[in-house]
Short mmCIF file of C-alpha atoms in Angstrom, two decimals:
data_model
loop_
_atom_site.label_atom_id
_atom_site.label_comp_id
_atom_site.label_asym_id
_atom_site.label_seq_id
_atom_site.Cartn_x
_atom_site.Cartn_y
_atom_site.Cartn_z
CA MET A 1 107.90 197.32 -27.19
CA ALA A 2 107.49 201.03 -27.99
CA MET A 3 106.47 201.74 -24.39
CA ILE A 4 109.50 199.85 -23.03
CA LEU A 5 111.87 201.79 -25.31
CA ALA A 6 110.22 205.05 -24.25
CA ARG A 7 110.78 204.22 -20.58
CA LYS A 8 114.45 203.40 -21.20
CA LEU A 9 114.95 206.65 -23.10
CA LEU A 10 113.33 208.56 -20.26
CA GLN A 11 115.66 206.93 -17.73
CA ARG A 12 118.70 207.95 -19.81
CA ARG A 13 117.82 211.66 -19.93
CA SER A 14 120.32 213.95 -18.30
CA PRO A 15 119.37 216.08 -15.28
CA GLN A 16 120.00 219.18 -17.43
CA LEU A 17 117.48 217.98 -20.02
CA LEU A 18 114.89 217.21 -17.37
CA ARG A 19 115.37 220.65 -15.79
CA TRP A 20 115.00 222.26 -19.23
CA GLN A 21 111.78 220.32 -19.87
CA SER A 22 110.29 221.24 -16.49
CA SER A 23 110.95 224.93 -17.20
CA PHE A 24 109.28 224.80 -20.61
CA PRO A 25 105.79 226.39 -20.74
CA GLN A 26 103.65 223.25 -20.63
CA ALA A 27 100.41 225.13 -21.28
CA ALA A 28 101.81 226.35 -24.59
CA VAL A 29 102.76 222.81 -25.56
CA LYS A 30 99.31 221.52 -24.63
CA ASN A 31 97.51 224.22 -26.59
CA ASP A 32 99.77 223.70 -29.59
CA VAL A 33 99.12 219.95 -29.54
CA ALA A 34 95.38 220.49 -29.27
CA SER A 35 95.31 223.01 -32.13
CA ARG A 36 97.36 220.78 -34.42
CA ALA A 37 95.24 217.76 -33.54
CA SER A 38 92.03 219.65 -34.25
CA ALA A 39 93.38 220.56 -37.66
CA GLU A 40 94.12 216.92 -38.41
CA LEU A 41 90.75 215.57 -37.30
CA GLU A 42 87.33 216.81 -38.33
CA LEU A 43 83.95 215.71 -37.01
CA PRO A 44 81.56 214.15 -39.53
CA PRO A 45 79.31 216.74 -41.24
CA PHE A 46 76.12 217.61 -39.34
CA ASP A 47 73.26 219.76 -40.61
CA TYR A 48 72.55 221.63 -37.40
CA ALA A 49 74.13 224.51 -35.51
CA PRO A 50 72.69 225.81 -32.24
CA PRO A 51 71.63 229.43 -31.80
CA PRO A 52 74.01 231.71 -29.88
CA TYR A 53 74.08 230.96 -26.18
CA SER A 54 73.29 233.80 -23.79
CA GLY A 55 73.12 231.95 -20.46
CA PRO A 56 75.60 231.90 -17.57
CA SER A 57 79.17 230.83 -18.25
CA GLY A 58 80.66 227.55 -17.16
CA ASP A 59 82.66 229.32 -14.45
CA GLU A 60 79.49 230.90 -13.05
CA ILE A 61 77.68 227.57 -13.01
CA LEU A 62 80.63 225.85 -11.35
CA ALA A 63 80.70 228.52 -8.63
CA LYS A 64 77.00 227.99 -7.91
CA ARG A 65 77.47 224.23 -7.82
CA ARG A 66 80.24 224.56 -5.27
CA GLU A 67 78.15 226.82 -3.05
CA TYR A 68 74.68 225.30 -3.31
CA LEU A 69 74.99 221.67 -4.44
CA SER A 70 76.31 218.61 -2.66
CA PRO A 71 80.10 218.53 -2.25
CA SER A 72 79.93 214.86 -3.26
CA LEU A 73 79.15 215.85 -6.86
CA PHE A 74 82.08 215.50 -9.22
CA HIS A 75 82.64 216.34 -12.88
CA PHE A 76 84.70 214.98 -15.72
CA TYR A 77 87.69 216.89 -17.12
CA LYS A 78 90.08 219.46 -15.68
CA ASN A 79 87.99 222.16 -17.33
CA PRO A 80 84.36 221.00 -16.93
CA LEU A 81 82.20 221.07 -20.03
CA ASN A 82 79.21 223.42 -20.03
CA VAL A 83 76.69 221.54 -22.20
CA VAL A 84 73.90 223.80 -23.45
CA GLU A 85 72.25 221.75 -26.20
CA GLY A 86 72.06 218.25 -27.62
CA LYS A 87 71.00 216.86 -30.97
CA LYS A 88 71.13 213.16 -31.90
CA GLN A 89 74.64 211.89 -31.06
CA TYR A 90 76.12 215.36 -30.56
CA LEU A 91 76.38 217.89 -27.74
CA PHE A 92 77.19 221.61 -27.95
CA ASP A 93 78.99 223.79 -25.42
CA GLU A 94 78.43 227.46 -24.60
CA LYS A 95 80.68 228.55 -27.49
CA GLY A 96 78.84 226.40 -30.02
CA LYS A 97 81.59 223.77 -30.26
CA ARG A 98 80.23 220.37 -31.23
CA TYR A 99 81.21 217.17 -29.40
CA LEU A 100 80.62 213.55 -30.30
CA ASP A 101 78.79 212.06 -27.31
CA ALA A 102 80.16 208.54 -26.93
CA PHE A 103 79.00 208.13 -23.34
CA GLY A 104 75.57 209.71 -22.78
CA GLY A 105 73.80 206.74 -24.30
CA ILE A 106 74.33 204.70 -21.16
CA ALA A 107 73.41 207.61 -18.93
CA THR A 108 69.95 208.14 -20.30
CA VAL A 109 69.83 208.69 -24.03
CA CYS A 110 69.02 205.70 -26.19
CA CYS A 111 67.53 207.19 -29.36
CA GLY A 112 69.70 210.31 -29.50
CA HIS A 113 69.49 213.67 -27.77
CA CYS A 114 66.14 215.43 -28.19
CA HIS A 115 64.70 212.91 -30.64
CA PRO A 116 61.67 214.70 -32.18
CA ASP A 117 59.33 211.71 -31.78
CA VAL A 118 60.10 211.40 -28.07
CA VAL A 119 59.96 215.16 -27.52
CA ASP A 120 56.58 215.37 -29.29
CA ALA A 121 55.19 212.50 -27.21
CA ILE A 122 56.26 214.28 -24.00
CA ILE A 123 54.88 217.66 -25.09
CA ASN A 124 51.56 216.29 -26.33
CA GLN A 125 50.97 214.26 -23.17
CA THR A 126 51.99 217.19 -20.95
CA LYS A 127 49.42 219.38 -22.67
CA ARG A 128 46.68 216.85 -21.91
CA LEU A 129 47.56 215.42 -18.51
CA GLN A 130 50.81 215.64 -16.55
CA HIS A 131 50.01 213.35 -13.68
CA SER A 132 47.31 211.07 -12.40
CA THR A 133 47.65 208.18 -10.00
CA VAL A 134 46.91 204.61 -11.00
CA LEU A 135 43.74 204.93 -8.92
CA TYR A 136 42.21 206.37 -12.09
CA LEU A 137 42.36 205.05 -15.64
CA ASN A 138 44.69 206.42 -18.28
CA HIS A 139 45.76 204.63 -21.43
CA ALA A 140 49.41 205.82 -21.44
CA ILE A 141 50.59 203.53 -18.64
CA ALA A 142 48.66 200.51 -19.95
CA ASP A 143 49.85 201.00 -23.55
CA PHE A 144 53.50 201.18 -22.52
CA ALA A 145 53.23 198.20 -20.17
CA GLN A 146 51.78 196.09 -22.96
CA ALA A 147 54.48 197.17 -25.43
CA LEU A 148 57.23 196.53 -22.88
CA ALA A 149 55.92 193.08 -21.98
CA SER A 150 55.86 192.14 -25.68
CA LYS A 151 59.65 192.58 -25.74
CA LEU A 152 60.26 190.04 -22.97
CA PRO A 153 60.35 186.25 -23.17
CA GLY A 154 58.24 183.65 -21.38
CA ASN A 155 55.67 184.80 -18.89
CA LEU A 156 57.42 188.06 -18.01
CA LYS A 157 54.42 190.31 -18.52
CA VAL A 158 53.52 192.17 -15.31
CA VAL A 159 55.10 195.63 -15.09
CA PHE A 160 55.73 197.88 -12.08
CA PHE A 161 56.90 201.38 -12.98
CA THR A 162 59.43 203.35 -10.91
CA ASN A 163 61.42 206.56 -11.32
CA SER A 164 64.94 205.13 -11.54
CA GLY A 165 67.09 202.03 -11.73
CA THR A 166 67.82 202.26 -8.02
CA GLU A 167 64.10 202.12 -7.23
CA ALA A 168 63.61 199.27 -9.68
CA ASN A 169 66.33 197.14 -8.10
CA GLU A 170 65.15 197.93 -4.57
CA LEU A 171 61.64 196.80 -5.53
CA ALA A 172 62.93 193.65 -7.26
CA ILE A 173 64.89 192.62 -4.17
CA MET A 174 61.88 193.25 -1.94
CA ILE A 175 59.61 191.21 -4.22
CA ALA A 176 62.07 188.30 -4.17
CA ARG A 177 62.27 188.32 -0.38
CA LEU A 178 58.50 188.47 0.00
CA TYR A 179 57.86 185.75 -2.57
CA THR A 180 60.44 183.27 -1.29
CA GLY A 181 60.17 184.06 2.40
CA CYS A 182 63.99 184.16 2.49
CA HIS A 183 66.27 187.08 3.19
CA ASP A 184 69.58 186.13 1.54
CA ILE A 185 70.61 187.94 -1.66
CA ILE A 186 73.60 186.94 -3.81
CA SER A 187 75.30 189.53 -5.99
CA LEU A 188 78.61 189.84 -7.81
CA ARG A 189 81.70 191.66 -6.68
CA ASN A 190 82.26 194.63 -9.01
CA ALA A 191 78.52 194.92 -9.65
CA TYR A 192 76.54 198.14 -9.52
CA HIS A 193 72.82 198.21 -8.70
CA GLY A 194 72.01 201.65 -7.33
CA ASN A 195 72.32 204.38 -4.75
CA ALA A 196 69.88 203.42 -1.99
CA ALA A 197 70.86 201.47 1.12
CA GLY A 198 69.70 198.08 -0.16
CA THR A 199 71.18 198.42 -3.62
CA MET A 200 74.45 199.81 -2.26
CA GLY A 201 74.65 196.74 -0.06
CA ALA A 202 74.29 194.57 -3.16
CA THR A 203 76.76 196.66 -5.12
CA ALA A 204 79.98 195.50 -3.39
CA GLN A 205 81.97 198.43 -4.72
CA SER A 206 83.08 199.99 -1.46
CA ILE A 207 86.16 201.46 -3.10
CA TRP A 208 83.98 204.14 -4.70
CA LYS A 209 80.58 203.59 -3.06
CA PHE A 210 79.69 203.76 0.60
CA ASN A 211 80.28 200.41 2.23
CA VAL A 212 76.69 200.04 3.39
CA VAL A 213 76.39 196.69 5.10
CA GLN A 214 73.08 194.93 4.51
CA SER A 215 72.19 191.79 6.40
CA GLY A 216 71.71 188.78 4.20
CA VAL A 217 73.73 190.09 1.23
CA HIS A 218 76.50 187.81 -0.04
CA HIS A 219 79.05 188.78 -2.69
CA VAL A 220 80.50 186.12 -4.95
CA VAL A 221 83.60 186.01 -7.15
CA ASN A 222 83.25 188.15 -10.26
CA PRO A 223 83.36 186.10 -13.51
CA ASP A 224 85.70 188.57 -15.21
CA PRO A 225 87.39 186.99 -18.26
CA TYR A 226 90.21 189.58 -18.24
CA ARG A 227 91.13 189.88 -14.55
CA GLY A 228 89.40 186.84 -13.07
CA ILE A 229 91.26 183.82 -11.72
CA PHE A 230 89.49 181.35 -14.02
CA GLY A 231 89.73 183.31 -17.27
CA SER A 232 86.70 182.61 -19.47
CA ASP A 233 85.53 179.47 -17.67
CA GLY A 234 82.15 180.61 -16.35
CA GLU A 235 81.24 177.34 -14.65
CA LYS A 236 84.29 177.50 -12.37
CA TYR A 237 83.32 180.97 -11.17
CA ALA A 238 79.77 179.73 -10.53
CA ARG A 239 81.05 177.25 -7.93
CA ASP A 240 81.34 180.19 -5.55
CA VAL A 241 77.58 180.70 -5.84
CA GLN A 242 77.01 177.14 -4.74
CA ASP A 243 79.50 177.53 -1.90
CA VAL A 244 77.62 180.58 -0.61
CA ILE A 245 74.33 178.68 -0.79
CA ASN A 246 75.82 175.70 1.03
CA PHE A 247 77.87 177.45 3.69
CA GLY A 248 76.72 181.07 3.83
CA THR A 249 72.97 180.57 4.04
CA SER A 250 70.47 178.07 5.41
CA GLY A 251 70.49 176.38 2.01
CA ASN A 252 67.77 178.65 0.61
CA VAL A 253 68.10 182.10 -0.92
CA ALA A 254 65.77 184.88 -1.97
CA ALA A 255 67.51 185.98 -5.14
CA PHE A 256 70.60 186.24 -7.29
CA ILE A 257 71.00 189.64 -8.99
CA SER A 258 73.38 190.36 -11.83
CA GLU A 259 74.03 192.55 -14.84
CA ALA A 260 74.74 190.71 -18.09
CA ILE A 261 77.50 193.23 -18.85
CA GLN A 262 78.77 195.26 -15.91
CA GLY A 263 78.51 198.93 -16.84
CA VAL A 264 79.96 201.08 -14.06
CA GLY A 265 82.23 198.14 -13.23
CA GLY A 266 84.10 198.67 -16.51
CA ILE A 267 82.05 197.04 -19.31
CA VAL A 268 82.85 193.56 -18.04
CA GLU A 269 81.19 190.73 -19.97
CA LEU A 270 80.44 187.80 -17.68
CA ALA A 271 82.40 184.67 -18.57
CA PRO A 272 80.53 182.31 -20.94
CA GLY A 273 78.52 179.65 -19.15
CA TYR A 274 78.38 181.56 -15.88
CA LEU A 275 74.77 182.76 -15.84
CA PRO A 276 73.21 179.41 -16.87
CA ALA A 277 75.15 177.65 -14.11
CA ALA A 278 74.44 180.32 -11.48
CA TYR A 279 70.73 180.50 -12.39
CA SER A 280 70.41 176.73 -12.08
CA MET A 281 72.03 176.70 -8.63
CA VAL A 282 69.88 179.55 -7.34
CA LYS A 283 66.63 178.06 -8.62
CA LYS A 284 67.45 174.73 -6.94
CA ALA A 285 67.88 176.67 -3.70
CA GLY A 286 64.40 178.15 -4.13
CA GLY A 287 65.62 181.59 -5.17
CA LEU A 288 64.63 183.95 -7.95
CA CYS A 289 66.98 185.30 -10.63
CA ILE A 290 67.00 189.06 -11.20
CA ALA A 291 68.45 190.48 -14.41
CA ASP A 292 69.61 194.09 -14.03
CA GLU A 293 69.16 195.50 -17.55
CA VAL A 294 69.44 199.15 -16.56
CA GLN A 295 72.49 199.65 -18.79
CA ALA A 296 72.66 196.66 -21.14
CA GLY A 297 68.99 196.59 -22.11
CA PHE A 298 66.97 198.24 -24.87
CA ALA A 299 68.90 196.95 -27.90
CA ARG A 300 72.27 198.36 -26.78
CA ILE A 301 74.24 195.13 -27.23
CA GLY A 302 72.93 194.76 -30.78
CA SER A 303 72.81 190.98 -30.97
CA HIS A 304 69.81 190.90 -28.61
CA PHE A 305 67.31 193.35 -27.15
CA TRP A 306 68.25 192.36 -23.58
CA GLY A 307 71.68 191.51 -22.24
CA PHE A 308 70.55 188.32 -20.48
CA GLU A 309 69.36 186.87 -23.81
CA SER A 310 72.97 186.64 -24.99
CA HIS A 311 73.57 184.13 -22.17
CA GLY A 312 70.61 181.92 -23.06
CA VAL A 313 68.80 182.41 -19.73
CA VAL A 314 65.34 183.62 -18.74
CA PRO A 315 65.21 185.49 -15.41
CA ASP A 316 62.29 185.65 -13.00
CA ILE A 317 62.50 189.42 -12.65
CA VAL A 318 63.94 192.05 -15.02
CA THR A 319 64.81 195.60 -13.98
CA MET A 320 65.39 198.50 -16.35
CA ALA A 321 65.87 202.29 -16.44
CA LYS A 322 68.17 204.92 -18.05
CA GLY A 323 67.64 204.48 -21.82
CA ILE A 324 64.03 203.38 -21.26
CA GLY A 325 62.85 207.01 -21.34
CA ASN A 326 65.60 208.72 -23.38
CA GLY A 327 66.31 211.18 -20.59
CA ILE A 328 62.99 211.07 -18.73
CA PRO A 329 63.14 209.71 -15.13
CA LEU A 330 61.66 206.27 -15.63
CA GLY A 331 62.37 202.73 -14.48
CA ALA A 332 60.51 199.43 -14.45
CA VAL A 333 60.37 195.98 -12.91
CA VAL A 334 58.88 193.17 -14.99
CA THR A 335 58.02 189.77 -13.59
CA THR A 336 55.52 186.93 -13.89
CA PRO A 337 51.87 187.10 -12.74
CA GLU A 338 52.57 184.51 -10.04
CA ILE A 339 55.46 186.46 -8.54
CA ALA A 340 53.69 189.81 -8.92
CA GLU A 341 50.80 188.50 -6.83
CA VAL A 342 52.95 188.76 -3.70
CA LEU A 343 52.54 192.55 -3.61
CA THR A 344 48.78 192.20 -3.13
CA ARG A 345 49.36 191.05 0.46
CA ARG A 346 49.85 194.70 1.38
CA CYS A 347 49.61 197.99 -0.47
CA TYR A 348 52.44 198.82 -2.86
CA PHE A 349 52.27 202.21 -4.52
CA ASN A 350 54.63 204.61 -6.30
CA THR A 351 53.41 208.21 -6.53
CA PHE A 352 55.15 209.14 -9.77
CA GLY A 353 56.09 205.73 -11.16
CA GLY A 354 54.16 205.20 -14.38
CA ASN A 355 52.86 208.75 -14.72
CA PRO A 356 51.41 209.56 -18.18
CA VAL A 357 54.25 211.83 -19.33
CA CYS A 358 57.03 209.34 -18.56
CA THR A 359 55.19 206.33 -19.96
CA ALA A 360 54.31 208.24 -23.13
CA ALA A 361 58.03 208.92 -23.55
CA GLY A 362 58.84 205.25 -22.91
CA LEU A 363 56.40 204.07 -25.57
CA ALA A 364 57.85 206.56 -28.06
CA VAL A 365 61.35 205.19 -27.37
CA LEU A 366 60.26 201.64 -28.19
CA LYS A 367 58.67 202.85 -31.43
CA VAL A 368 61.82 204.76 -32.44
CA ILE A 369 64.03 201.72 -31.79
CA GLU A 370 61.84 199.69 -34.12
CA LYS A 371 61.26 202.38 -36.77
CA GLU A 372 64.91 203.37 -37.08
CA LYS A 373 66.27 199.83 -36.69
CA LEU A 374 68.53 200.94 -33.86
CA GLN A 375 69.24 197.41 -32.65
CA GLN A 376 70.61 196.48 -36.04
CA ASN A 377 72.60 199.71 -36.10
CA ALA A 378 74.06 198.98 -32.66
CA LEU A 379 75.25 195.59 -33.89
CA LEU A 380 76.67 196.89 -37.19
CA VAL A 381 78.35 200.06 -35.93
CA GLY A 382 79.35 198.54 -32.60
CA SER A 383 81.09 195.60 -34.27
CA TYR A 384 82.91 197.97 -36.60
CA LEU A 385 84.00 200.23 -33.74
CA LYS A 386 85.21 197.25 -31.71
CA GLU A 387 87.38 196.20 -34.67
CA ARG A 388 88.89 199.67 -34.86
CA LEU A 389 89.58 199.72 -31.12
CA THR A 390 91.07 196.21 -31.22
CA ALA A 391 93.44 197.42 -33.94
CA LEU A 392 94.56 200.17 -31.55
CA LYS A 393 95.22 197.54 -28.91
CA ASP A 394 97.60 195.83 -31.33
CA LYS A 395 99.30 199.18 -31.89
CA TYR A 396 99.61 200.49 -28.31
CA GLU A 397 100.89 198.57 -25.28
CA LEU A 398 98.88 200.91 -23.07
CA ILE A 399 95.64 199.20 -24.12
CA GLY A 400 95.28 195.98 -22.16
CA ASP A 401 91.82 194.89 -23.22
CA VAL A 402 88.98 195.78 -25.58
CA ARG A 403 85.62 194.21 -24.75
CA GLY A 404 81.86 194.49 -24.86
CA ARG A 405 79.06 194.06 -27.36
CA GLY A 406 77.26 196.36 -29.74
CA LEU A 407 77.42 199.94 -28.51
CA MET A 408 78.47 198.98 -25.00
CA LEU A 409 82.25 198.80 -25.28
CA GLY A 410 85.14 199.09 -22.87
CA VAL A 411 88.84 199.88 -23.38
CA GLU A 412 91.06 199.12 -20.38
CA LEU A 413 94.38 200.94 -20.03
CA VAL A 414 97.29 199.27 -18.23
CA ALA A 415 100.83 200.41 -17.53
CA ASP A 416 102.06 196.82 -17.80
CA ARG A 417 100.21 194.23 -19.88
CA GLU A 418 101.67 191.25 -18.08
CA LEU A 419 100.90 192.56 -14.60
CA LYS A 420 97.74 194.38 -15.77
CA THR A 421 98.75 197.40 -13.70
CA PRO A 422 95.91 199.97 -13.92
CA ALA A 423 96.94 203.11 -15.82
CA LYS A 424 94.78 205.62 -13.91
CA ALA A 425 96.65 208.83 -14.69
CA GLU A 426 96.95 207.93 -18.37
CA THR A 427 93.20 207.28 -18.51
CA LEU A 428 92.42 210.78 -17.24
CA HIS A 429 94.95 212.30 -19.65
CA VAL A 430 93.49 210.53 -22.68
CA MET A 431 89.96 211.53 -21.68
CA ASP A 432 90.96 215.19 -21.42
CA GLN A 433 92.81 215.17 -24.73
CA MET A 434 89.96 213.45 -26.55
CA LYS A 435 87.57 216.07 -25.19
CA GLU A 436 89.78 218.76 -26.72
CA LEU A 437 89.49 216.90 -30.02
CA GLY A 438 85.69 216.80 -29.71
CA VAL A 439 85.01 213.31 -28.30
CA LEU A 440 83.33 212.61 -24.95
CA ILE A 441 83.83 209.16 -23.43
CA GLY A 442 83.13 207.80 -19.96
CA LYS A 443 85.30 206.19 -17.33
CA GLY A 444 84.69 203.27 -14.97
CA GLY A 445 86.01 200.01 -13.67
CA TYR A 446 87.15 199.02 -10.20
CA TYR A 447 90.41 200.94 -10.70
CA GLY A 448 88.96 203.77 -12.78
CA ASN A 449 91.08 202.84 -15.79
CA VAL A 450 88.44 201.69 -18.28
CA PHE A 451 86.94 203.86 -21.00
CA ARG A 452 83.19 203.31 -21.18
CA ILE A 453 82.05 203.84 -24.77
CA THR A 454 78.26 203.83 -24.78
CA PRO A 455 76.90 206.33 -27.31
CA PRO A 456 73.30 206.87 -28.42
CA LEU A 457 72.19 204.03 -30.69
CA CYS A 458 72.05 206.37 -33.71
CA PHE A 459 75.88 206.39 -33.77
CA THR A 460 77.28 206.03 -37.31
CA LYS A 461 80.36 204.41 -38.84
CA GLU A 462 81.72 207.90 -39.50
CA ASP A 463 81.34 208.67 -35.80
CA ALA A 464 83.12 205.41 -34.95
CA ASP A 465 86.01 206.35 -37.23
CA PHE A 466 86.29 209.79 -35.67
CA LEU A 467 86.35 208.33 -32.16
CA ALA A 468 88.98 205.73 -33.04
CA ASP A 469 91.10 208.30 -34.90
CA ALA A 470 90.94 210.69 -31.93
CA MET A 471 92.04 207.95 -29.56
CA ASP A 472 94.80 206.89 -31.97
CA LEU A 473 96.10 210.44 -32.25
CA THR A 474 96.00 211.01 -28.49
CA LEU A 475 97.84 207.78 -27.71
CA SER A 476 100.46 208.47 -30.40
CA ARG A 477 101.39 211.74 -28.67
CA MET A 478 101.74 210.40 -25.15
#
């Protein structure tokens, strides 16, 4: 109602008033708003301050990026942030200003920036041995593989290490094709599985990814409870999987690949009942089920260690990366001994996958999650934050949906709730204003209008309050 009244008031403004507003120094208004907001909000106390920074300025770095790095690289914010140090759930810029990192957790950091246990594991292993191939013996890779397998259900116990989630998903798809002797892969519209040719083909996000056509890849209707045609009825969406099997393939498929919660796609939880139905259909067609846990895995959703567990299914292959190494380039594919056997037909080898430094970091991450009870924290703090964000939805018409689990939450902005019109410009504005207040959040979704809130798992209730208060203040001043 408030938004509707605001629109009507805007329409009634006289031309003289509009001309006066356009001539007013907007920069001064923006700076005044930011300074007043900063005075009203204060980050939770933190017992660390970085030493003075003496490196190149943000402008200098940006100039080098433009000259020497790929023109495809982009950055958040009108004035890009020059991050020079990180500690736990906070980041610091070149001037020493502290920011609450409510997005980096999904990017790589699970336990918190520069966690001392993980850093020590990396340093100690680097001092002893930086790299050796699996042609020789080293305990680091075997110890981590054992610990990782212990976290997975059923007979998922054979681990292949890679350097990224893209590599992991490429390998999983190849394994499925070799094992089944079929070529057809089924994936969801709005999914994201990586940056290589095969994974881009399975991604189906040509609006912001290259539309790389891969033979044998079929995209099915996305079981999106908010925007989908069947609401929260997962079994109705799954009928499209069966239709693809019946009419788009020979009746057999190699694999079905899916995230449990779509990350880049806008923190979309799959409709209840969808994965059990889809898995059943694919298995009857002789296919394997691949769970992409690159973003939802490693205790992030709180209620379970892996996203697929919340759907009551057990996949044939699980892929993982990002938070697995807390910032170290590391990925993995886990499957059963029977399926893993297919790679012995030829030689499969990854030069750096499973090197001692990365696997030592991965093992340290698992130990920190257990020692600091980060899964329980993700559930407790994530549930609390979701309540705060849902309260904002009740307060502001601009918020169309709040969703997700644990510390993997999404807030979708819409210009019209009934039509669900994506509020793209407003999303960018709120992100910029929240940065000025000291909060960093991500952006995603098919239309680029969803806030991705995925902080390190050491996030606290005080941090959650600060984030919600910053969003509340920003929205109140729009």
